[in-house]
mmCIF file of C-alpha atoms in Angstrom:
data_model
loop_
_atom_site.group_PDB
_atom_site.id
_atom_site.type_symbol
_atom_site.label_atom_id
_atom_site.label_comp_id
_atom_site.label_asym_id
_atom_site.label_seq_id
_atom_site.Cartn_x
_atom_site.Cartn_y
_atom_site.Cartn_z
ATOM 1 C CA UNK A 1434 92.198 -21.188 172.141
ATOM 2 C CA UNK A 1435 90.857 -23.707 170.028
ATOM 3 C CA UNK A 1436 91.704 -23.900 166.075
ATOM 4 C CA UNK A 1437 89.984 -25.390 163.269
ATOM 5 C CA UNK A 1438 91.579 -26.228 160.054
ATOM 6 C CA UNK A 1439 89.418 -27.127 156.743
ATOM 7 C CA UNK A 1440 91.002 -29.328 154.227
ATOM 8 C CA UNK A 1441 89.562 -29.749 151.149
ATOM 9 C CA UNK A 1442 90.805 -33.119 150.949
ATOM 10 C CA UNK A 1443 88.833 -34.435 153.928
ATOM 11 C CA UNK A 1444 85.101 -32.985 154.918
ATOM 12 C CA UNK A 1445 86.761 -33.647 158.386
ATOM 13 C CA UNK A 1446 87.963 -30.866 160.836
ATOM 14 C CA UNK A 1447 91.178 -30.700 162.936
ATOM 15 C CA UNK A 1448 90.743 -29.010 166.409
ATOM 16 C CA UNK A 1449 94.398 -28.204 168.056
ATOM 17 C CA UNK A 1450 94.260 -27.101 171.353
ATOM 18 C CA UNK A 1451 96.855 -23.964 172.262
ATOM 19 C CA UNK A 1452 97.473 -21.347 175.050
ATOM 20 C CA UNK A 1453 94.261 -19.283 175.921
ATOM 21 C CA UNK A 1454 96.157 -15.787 176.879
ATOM 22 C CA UNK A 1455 98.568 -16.194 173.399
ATOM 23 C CA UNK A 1456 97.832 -13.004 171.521
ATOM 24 C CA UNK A 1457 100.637 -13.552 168.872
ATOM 25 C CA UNK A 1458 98.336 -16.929 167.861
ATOM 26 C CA UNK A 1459 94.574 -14.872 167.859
ATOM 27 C CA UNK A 1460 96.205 -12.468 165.428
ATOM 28 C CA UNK A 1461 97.363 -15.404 163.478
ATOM 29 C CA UNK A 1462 94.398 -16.866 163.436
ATOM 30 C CA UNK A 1463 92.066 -13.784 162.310
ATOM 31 C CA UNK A 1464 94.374 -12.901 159.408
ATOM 32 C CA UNK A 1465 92.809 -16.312 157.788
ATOM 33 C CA UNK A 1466 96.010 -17.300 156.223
ATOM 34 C CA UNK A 1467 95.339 -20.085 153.741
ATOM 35 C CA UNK A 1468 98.661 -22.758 154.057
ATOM 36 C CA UNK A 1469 98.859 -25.615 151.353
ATOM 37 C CA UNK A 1470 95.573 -25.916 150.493
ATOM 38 C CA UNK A 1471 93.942 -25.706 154.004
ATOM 39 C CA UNK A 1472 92.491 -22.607 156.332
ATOM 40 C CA UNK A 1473 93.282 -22.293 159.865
ATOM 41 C CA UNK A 1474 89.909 -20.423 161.033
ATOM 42 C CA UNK A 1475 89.064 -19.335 164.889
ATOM 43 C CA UNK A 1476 85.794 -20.189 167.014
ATOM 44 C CA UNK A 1477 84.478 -16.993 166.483
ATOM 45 C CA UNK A 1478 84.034 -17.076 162.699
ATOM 46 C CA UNK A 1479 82.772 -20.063 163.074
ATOM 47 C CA UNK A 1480 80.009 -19.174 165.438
ATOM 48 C CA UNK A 1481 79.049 -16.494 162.472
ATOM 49 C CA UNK A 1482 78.639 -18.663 160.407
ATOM 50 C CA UNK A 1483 74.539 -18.731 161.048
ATOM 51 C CA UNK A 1484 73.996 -21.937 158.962
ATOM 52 C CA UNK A 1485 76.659 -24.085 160.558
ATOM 53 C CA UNK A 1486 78.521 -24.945 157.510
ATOM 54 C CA UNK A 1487 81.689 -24.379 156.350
ATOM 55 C CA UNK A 1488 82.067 -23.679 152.788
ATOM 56 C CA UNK A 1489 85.474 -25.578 152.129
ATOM 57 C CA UNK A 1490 88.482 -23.698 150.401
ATOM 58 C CA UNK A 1491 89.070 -24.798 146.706
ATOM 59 C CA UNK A 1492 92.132 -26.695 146.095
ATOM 60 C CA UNK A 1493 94.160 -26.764 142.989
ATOM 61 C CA UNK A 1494 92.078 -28.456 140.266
ATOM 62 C CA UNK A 1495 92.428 -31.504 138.936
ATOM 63 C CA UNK A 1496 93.299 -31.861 135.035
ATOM 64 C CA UNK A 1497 91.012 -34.771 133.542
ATOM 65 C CA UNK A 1498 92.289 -37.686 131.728
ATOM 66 C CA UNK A 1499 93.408 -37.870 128.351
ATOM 67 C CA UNK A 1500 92.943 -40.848 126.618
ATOM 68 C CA UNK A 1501 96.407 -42.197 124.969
ATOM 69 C CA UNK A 1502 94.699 -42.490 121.485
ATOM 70 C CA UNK A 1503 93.700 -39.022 121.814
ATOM 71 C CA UNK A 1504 97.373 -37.873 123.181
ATOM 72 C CA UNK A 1505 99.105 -40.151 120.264
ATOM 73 C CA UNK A 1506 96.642 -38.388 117.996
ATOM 74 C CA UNK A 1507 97.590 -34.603 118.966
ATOM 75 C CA UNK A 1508 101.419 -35.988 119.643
ATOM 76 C CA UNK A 1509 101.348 -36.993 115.424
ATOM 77 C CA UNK A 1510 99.888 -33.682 114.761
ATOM 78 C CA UNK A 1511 102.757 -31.836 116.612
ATOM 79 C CA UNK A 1512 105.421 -33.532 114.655
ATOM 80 C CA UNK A 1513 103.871 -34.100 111.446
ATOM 81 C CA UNK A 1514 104.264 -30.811 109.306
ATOM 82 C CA UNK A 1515 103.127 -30.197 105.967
ATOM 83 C CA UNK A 1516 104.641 -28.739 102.968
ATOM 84 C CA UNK A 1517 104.625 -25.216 102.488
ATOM 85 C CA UNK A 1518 102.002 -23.966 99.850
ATOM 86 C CA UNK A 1519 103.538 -23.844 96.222
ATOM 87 C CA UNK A 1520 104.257 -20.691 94.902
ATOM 88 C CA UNK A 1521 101.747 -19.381 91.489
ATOM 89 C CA UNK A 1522 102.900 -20.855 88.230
ATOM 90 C CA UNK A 1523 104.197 -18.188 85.869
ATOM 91 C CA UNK A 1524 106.871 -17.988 83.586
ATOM 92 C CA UNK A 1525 109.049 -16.494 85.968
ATOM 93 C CA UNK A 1526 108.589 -19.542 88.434
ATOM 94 C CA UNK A 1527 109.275 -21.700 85.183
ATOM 95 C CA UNK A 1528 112.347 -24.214 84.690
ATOM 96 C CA UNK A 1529 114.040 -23.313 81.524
ATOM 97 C CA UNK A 1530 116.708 -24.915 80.243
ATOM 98 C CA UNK A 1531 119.633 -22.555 80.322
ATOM 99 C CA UNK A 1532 122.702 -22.979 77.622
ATOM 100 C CA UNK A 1533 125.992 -21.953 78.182
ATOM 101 C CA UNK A 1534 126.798 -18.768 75.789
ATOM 102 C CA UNK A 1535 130.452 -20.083 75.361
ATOM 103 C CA UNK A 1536 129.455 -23.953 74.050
ATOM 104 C CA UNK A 1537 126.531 -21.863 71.825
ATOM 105 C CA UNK A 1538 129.103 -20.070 70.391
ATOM 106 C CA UNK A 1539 132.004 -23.348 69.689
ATOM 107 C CA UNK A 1540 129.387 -25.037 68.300
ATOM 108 C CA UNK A 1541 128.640 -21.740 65.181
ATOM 109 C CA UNK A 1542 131.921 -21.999 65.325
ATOM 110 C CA UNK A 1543 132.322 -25.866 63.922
ATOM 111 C CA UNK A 1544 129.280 -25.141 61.934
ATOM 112 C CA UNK A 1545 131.427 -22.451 60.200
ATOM 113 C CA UNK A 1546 134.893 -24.125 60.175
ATOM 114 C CA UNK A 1547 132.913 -27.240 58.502
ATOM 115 C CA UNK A 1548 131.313 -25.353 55.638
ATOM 116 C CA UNK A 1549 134.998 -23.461 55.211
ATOM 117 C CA UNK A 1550 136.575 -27.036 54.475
ATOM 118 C CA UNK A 1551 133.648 -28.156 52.343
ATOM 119 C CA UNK A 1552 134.349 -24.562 50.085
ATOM 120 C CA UNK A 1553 138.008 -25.453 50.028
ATOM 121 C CA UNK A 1554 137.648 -28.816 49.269
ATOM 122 C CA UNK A 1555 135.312 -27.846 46.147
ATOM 123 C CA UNK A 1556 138.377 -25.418 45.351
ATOM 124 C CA UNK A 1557 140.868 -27.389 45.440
ATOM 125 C CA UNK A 1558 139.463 -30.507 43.456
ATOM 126 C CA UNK A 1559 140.373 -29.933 39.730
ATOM 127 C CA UNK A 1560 138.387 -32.138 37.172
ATOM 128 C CA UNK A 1561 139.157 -32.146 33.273
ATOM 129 C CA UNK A 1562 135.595 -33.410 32.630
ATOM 130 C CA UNK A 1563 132.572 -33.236 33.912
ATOM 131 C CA UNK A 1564 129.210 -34.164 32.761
ATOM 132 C CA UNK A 1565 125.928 -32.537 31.490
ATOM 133 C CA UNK A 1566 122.150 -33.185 31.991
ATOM 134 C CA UNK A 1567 118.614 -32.156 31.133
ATOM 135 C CA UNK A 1568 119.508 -31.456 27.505
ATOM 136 C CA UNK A 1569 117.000 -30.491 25.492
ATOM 137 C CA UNK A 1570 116.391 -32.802 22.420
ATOM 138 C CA UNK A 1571 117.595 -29.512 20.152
ATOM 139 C CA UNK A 1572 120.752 -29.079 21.485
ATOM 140 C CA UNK A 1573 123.824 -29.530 19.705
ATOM 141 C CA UNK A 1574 127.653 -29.865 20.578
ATOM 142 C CA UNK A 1575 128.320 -25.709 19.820
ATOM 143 C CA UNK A 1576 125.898 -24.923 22.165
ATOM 144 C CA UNK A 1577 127.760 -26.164 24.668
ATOM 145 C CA UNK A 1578 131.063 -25.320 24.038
ATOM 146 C CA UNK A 1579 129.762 -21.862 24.213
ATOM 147 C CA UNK A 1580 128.487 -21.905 27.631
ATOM 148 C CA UNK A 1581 131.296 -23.995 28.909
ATOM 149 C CA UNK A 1582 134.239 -21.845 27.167
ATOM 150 C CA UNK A 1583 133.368 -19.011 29.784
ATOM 151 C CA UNK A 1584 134.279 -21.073 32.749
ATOM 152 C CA UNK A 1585 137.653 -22.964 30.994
ATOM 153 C CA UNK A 1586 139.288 -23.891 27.754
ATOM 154 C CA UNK A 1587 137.113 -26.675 25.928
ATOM 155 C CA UNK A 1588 139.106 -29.536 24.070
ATOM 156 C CA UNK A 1589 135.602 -31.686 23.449
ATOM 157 C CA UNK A 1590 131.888 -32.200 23.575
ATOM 158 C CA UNK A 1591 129.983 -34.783 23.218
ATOM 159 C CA UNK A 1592 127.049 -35.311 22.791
ATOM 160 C CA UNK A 1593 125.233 -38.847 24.611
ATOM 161 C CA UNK A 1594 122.161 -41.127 24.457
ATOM 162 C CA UNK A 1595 120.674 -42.770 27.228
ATOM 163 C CA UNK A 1596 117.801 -43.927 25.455
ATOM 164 C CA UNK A 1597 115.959 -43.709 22.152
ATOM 165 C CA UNK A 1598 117.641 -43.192 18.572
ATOM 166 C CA UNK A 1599 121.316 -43.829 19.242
ATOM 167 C CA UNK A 1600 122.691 -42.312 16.569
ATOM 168 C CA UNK A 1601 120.251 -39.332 14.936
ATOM 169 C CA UNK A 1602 121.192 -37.763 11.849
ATOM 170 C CA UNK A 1603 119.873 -34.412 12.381
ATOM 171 C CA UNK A 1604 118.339 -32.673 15.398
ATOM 172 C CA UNK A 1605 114.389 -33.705 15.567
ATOM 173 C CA UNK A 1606 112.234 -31.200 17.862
ATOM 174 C CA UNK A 1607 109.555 -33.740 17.974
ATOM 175 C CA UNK A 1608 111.303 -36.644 18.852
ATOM 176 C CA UNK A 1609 111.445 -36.870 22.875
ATOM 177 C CA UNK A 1610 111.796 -40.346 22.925
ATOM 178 C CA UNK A 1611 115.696 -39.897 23.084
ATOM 179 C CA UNK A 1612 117.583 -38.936 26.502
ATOM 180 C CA UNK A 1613 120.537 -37.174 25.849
ATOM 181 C CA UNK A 1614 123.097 -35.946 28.081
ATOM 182 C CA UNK A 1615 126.856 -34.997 26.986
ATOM 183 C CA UNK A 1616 129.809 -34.832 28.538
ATOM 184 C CA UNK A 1617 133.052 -32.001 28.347
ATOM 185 C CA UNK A 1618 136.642 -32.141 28.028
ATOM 186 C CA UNK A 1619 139.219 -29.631 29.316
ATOM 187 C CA UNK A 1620 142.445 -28.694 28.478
ATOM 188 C CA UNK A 1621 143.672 -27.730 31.710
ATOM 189 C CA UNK A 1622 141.810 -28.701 35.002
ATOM 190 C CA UNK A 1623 139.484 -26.543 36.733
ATOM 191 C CA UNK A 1624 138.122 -26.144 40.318
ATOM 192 C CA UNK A 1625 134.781 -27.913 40.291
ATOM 193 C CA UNK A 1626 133.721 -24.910 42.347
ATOM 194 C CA UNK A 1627 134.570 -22.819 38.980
ATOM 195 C CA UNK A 1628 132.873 -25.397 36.492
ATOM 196 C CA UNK A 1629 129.651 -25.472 39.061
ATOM 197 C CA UNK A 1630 129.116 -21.607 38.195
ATOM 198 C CA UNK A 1631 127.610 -22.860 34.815
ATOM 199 C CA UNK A 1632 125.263 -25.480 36.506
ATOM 200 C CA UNK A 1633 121.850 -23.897 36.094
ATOM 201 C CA UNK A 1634 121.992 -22.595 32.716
ATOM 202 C CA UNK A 1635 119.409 -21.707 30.099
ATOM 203 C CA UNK A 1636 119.999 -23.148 26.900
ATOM 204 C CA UNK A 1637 117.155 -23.379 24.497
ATOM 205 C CA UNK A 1638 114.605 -23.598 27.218
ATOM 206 C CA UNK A 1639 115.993 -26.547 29.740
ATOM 207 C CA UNK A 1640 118.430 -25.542 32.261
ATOM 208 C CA UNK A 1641 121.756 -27.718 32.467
ATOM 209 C CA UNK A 1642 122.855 -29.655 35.211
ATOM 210 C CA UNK A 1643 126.359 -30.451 36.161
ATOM 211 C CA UNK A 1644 128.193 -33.241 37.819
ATOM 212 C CA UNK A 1645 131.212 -35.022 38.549
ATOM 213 C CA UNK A 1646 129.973 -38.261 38.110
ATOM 214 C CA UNK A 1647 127.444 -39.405 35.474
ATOM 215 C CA UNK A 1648 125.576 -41.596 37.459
ATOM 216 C CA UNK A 1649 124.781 -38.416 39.735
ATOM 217 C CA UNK A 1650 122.374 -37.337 36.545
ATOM 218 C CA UNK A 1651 118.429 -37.278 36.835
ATOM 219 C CA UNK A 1652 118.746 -39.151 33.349
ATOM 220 C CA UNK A 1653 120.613 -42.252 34.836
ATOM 221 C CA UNK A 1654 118.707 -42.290 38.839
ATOM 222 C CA UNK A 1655 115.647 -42.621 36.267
ATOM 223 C CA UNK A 1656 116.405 -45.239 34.174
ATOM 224 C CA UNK A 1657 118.141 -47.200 37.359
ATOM 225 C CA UNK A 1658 114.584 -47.046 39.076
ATOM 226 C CA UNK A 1659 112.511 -48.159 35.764
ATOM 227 C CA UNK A 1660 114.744 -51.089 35.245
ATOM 228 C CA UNK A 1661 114.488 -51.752 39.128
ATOM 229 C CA UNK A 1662 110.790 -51.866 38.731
ATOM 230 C CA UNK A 1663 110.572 -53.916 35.991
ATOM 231 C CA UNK A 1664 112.754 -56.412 37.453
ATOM 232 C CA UNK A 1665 110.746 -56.405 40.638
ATOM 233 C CA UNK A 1666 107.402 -56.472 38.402
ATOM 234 C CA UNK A 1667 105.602 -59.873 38.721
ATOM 235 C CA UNK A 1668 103.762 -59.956 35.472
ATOM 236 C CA UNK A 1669 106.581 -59.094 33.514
ATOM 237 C CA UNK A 1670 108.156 -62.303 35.258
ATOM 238 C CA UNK A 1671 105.041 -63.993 34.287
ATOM 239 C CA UNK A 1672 105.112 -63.137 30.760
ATOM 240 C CA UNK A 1673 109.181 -63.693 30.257
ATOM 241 C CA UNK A 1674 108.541 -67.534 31.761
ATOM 242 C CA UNK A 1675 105.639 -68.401 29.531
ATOM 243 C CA UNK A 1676 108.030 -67.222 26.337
ATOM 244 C CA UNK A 1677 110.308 -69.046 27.985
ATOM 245 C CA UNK A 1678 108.730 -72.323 28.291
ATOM 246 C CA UNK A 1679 107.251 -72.089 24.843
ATOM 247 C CA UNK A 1680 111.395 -71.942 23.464
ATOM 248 C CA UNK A 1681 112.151 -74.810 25.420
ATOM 249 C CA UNK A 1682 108.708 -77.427 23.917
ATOM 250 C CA UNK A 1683 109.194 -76.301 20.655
ATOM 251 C CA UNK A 1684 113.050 -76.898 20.976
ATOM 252 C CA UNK A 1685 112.288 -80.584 22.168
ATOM 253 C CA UNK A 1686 109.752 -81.250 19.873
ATOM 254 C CA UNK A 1687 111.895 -80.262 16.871
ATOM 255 C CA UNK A 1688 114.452 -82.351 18.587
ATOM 256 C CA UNK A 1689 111.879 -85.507 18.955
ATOM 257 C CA UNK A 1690 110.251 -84.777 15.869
ATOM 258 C CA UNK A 1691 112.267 -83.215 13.411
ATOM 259 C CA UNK A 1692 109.941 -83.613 10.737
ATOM 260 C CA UNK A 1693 106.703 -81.636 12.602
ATOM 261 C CA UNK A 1694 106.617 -78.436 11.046
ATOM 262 C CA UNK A 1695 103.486 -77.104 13.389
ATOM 263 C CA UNK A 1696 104.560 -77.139 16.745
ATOM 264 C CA UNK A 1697 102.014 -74.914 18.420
ATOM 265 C CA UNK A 1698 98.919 -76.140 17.031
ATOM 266 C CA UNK A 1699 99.671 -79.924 17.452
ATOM 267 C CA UNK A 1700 98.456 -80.674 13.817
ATOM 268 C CA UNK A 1701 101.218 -80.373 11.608
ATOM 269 C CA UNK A 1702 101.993 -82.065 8.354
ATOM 270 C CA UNK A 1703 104.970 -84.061 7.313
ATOM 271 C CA UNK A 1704 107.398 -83.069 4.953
ATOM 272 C CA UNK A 1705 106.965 -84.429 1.726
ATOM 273 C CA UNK A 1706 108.900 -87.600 0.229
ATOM 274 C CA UNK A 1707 110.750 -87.522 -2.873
ATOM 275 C CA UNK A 1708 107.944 -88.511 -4.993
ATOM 276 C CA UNK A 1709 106.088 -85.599 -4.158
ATOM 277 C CA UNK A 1710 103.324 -87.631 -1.799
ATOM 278 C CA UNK A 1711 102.642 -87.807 1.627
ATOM 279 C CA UNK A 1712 103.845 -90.709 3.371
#
């Protein structure tokens, strides 16, 4: 019996010679059993075959060829991953900055321990005197002790100038030239907490202001800055040097000249001689 095997490989055919009278082979050889890639196929079917030609068994396929940059290209786009989508801002999504409750709380707490000192410190300081602004030009030493003696025992008032007539003779409601401010004695010290209650006052339409300190007065932060401006002011300076420098020519002209009576004008006469004339 004569065999033919087809091999996709090769257009070539492979005739193997067997036993004729081998009936285990023919039944092989009809079942067309197809054995790593080739067909083992009898005379007979060949002799079928009316065209002559044997239509060869397909193989496995061949994969094409990837070119490395296109291999690099989908190996990068493997391993390269990106980020997820972020999520909708809203205010839920939103960083805040949270605070602890307990250092929220320690910190009211200073707040309140500080003003607590501050209360007890104004407590505790006793003053015999303190001083008295915004006066009004009216106001006399009475008035005074009056609103003070509700606060403490008075021992004195009295009553200041800053500025103006120094020493008026009676009250004037016109004149506000003068700044007046007074200042009250105790007989036993107070809290200044307890002589602050008064601070505020209405008496004959200005309202009194108290302090410690006298320089702590509107009255005297006033006339600091005026006299700081003047200093600073450049034509006052001008006009102070040209006085000045007048002094000092007519002092050494009366010194080189004793006898030139008018210095400014240049022209002066001589004093007289004893006989009456001019020299």
């Amino acid at each position: 019996m004569i065999l033919v095997r087809l091999c996709h490989e090769t257009p070539d055919f492979e005739i193997k010679r067997g036993p004729q009278n081998a009936p285990a082979i023919r039944a092989t050889i009809q079942h067309h059993s197809i054995k790593y890639g080739c067909a083992d196929l009898s005379i007979e079917d060949l002799q079928r075959n009316q065209s002559g030609s044997v239509t060869p068994i397909a193989g496995p396929s061949e994969r094409p060829r990837i070119d490395d940059n296109v291999r690099a290209t989908t190996r990068n786009r493997r391993t390269t991953r990106r980020p997820p989508p972020s999520p909708p801002k809203n205010r839920k999504n939103r960083k805040v900055r949270h605070r602890d409750p307990q250092a929220v709380d320690d910190s009211r707490a200073r707040i309140r321990v500080a003003r607590k000192k501050d209360e007890i410190v104004a407590k505790t300081t006793m003053v015999n005197r303190v001083f008295v602004g915004n006066l009004h030009p009216t106001v006399t030493s009475s008035d005074l002790h009056e609103v003070f003696s509700r606060v403490s025992e008075v021992s004195k008032v009295q009553i200041r100038c800053l500025g103006g007539n120094v020493a008026p003779t009676a009250p004037n409601q016109k004149n506000t030239s003068s700044i007046l401010y007074a200042s009250v004695d105790f007989r036993v010290p107070r809290s200044i907490h307890r002589i602050l209650k008064v601070n505020g006052t209405d008496v004959k339409g200005s309202k009194l202001v108290v302090a410690v300190n006298a320089s702590d007065l509107a009255e005297y932060i006033r006339m600091r800055d005026e006299s700081a401006k003047q200093e600073t002011n450049p034509t006052l300076l001008g006009r102070t040097k040209a006085v000045l420098g007048r002094c000092v020519a007519r002092l050494r002209l009366a010194c080189a000249e004793p006898t030139l009576l008018n210095i400014e004008e240049g022209e002066g006469s001589q004093a007289p001689t004893q006989n009456g004339e001019k020299p």
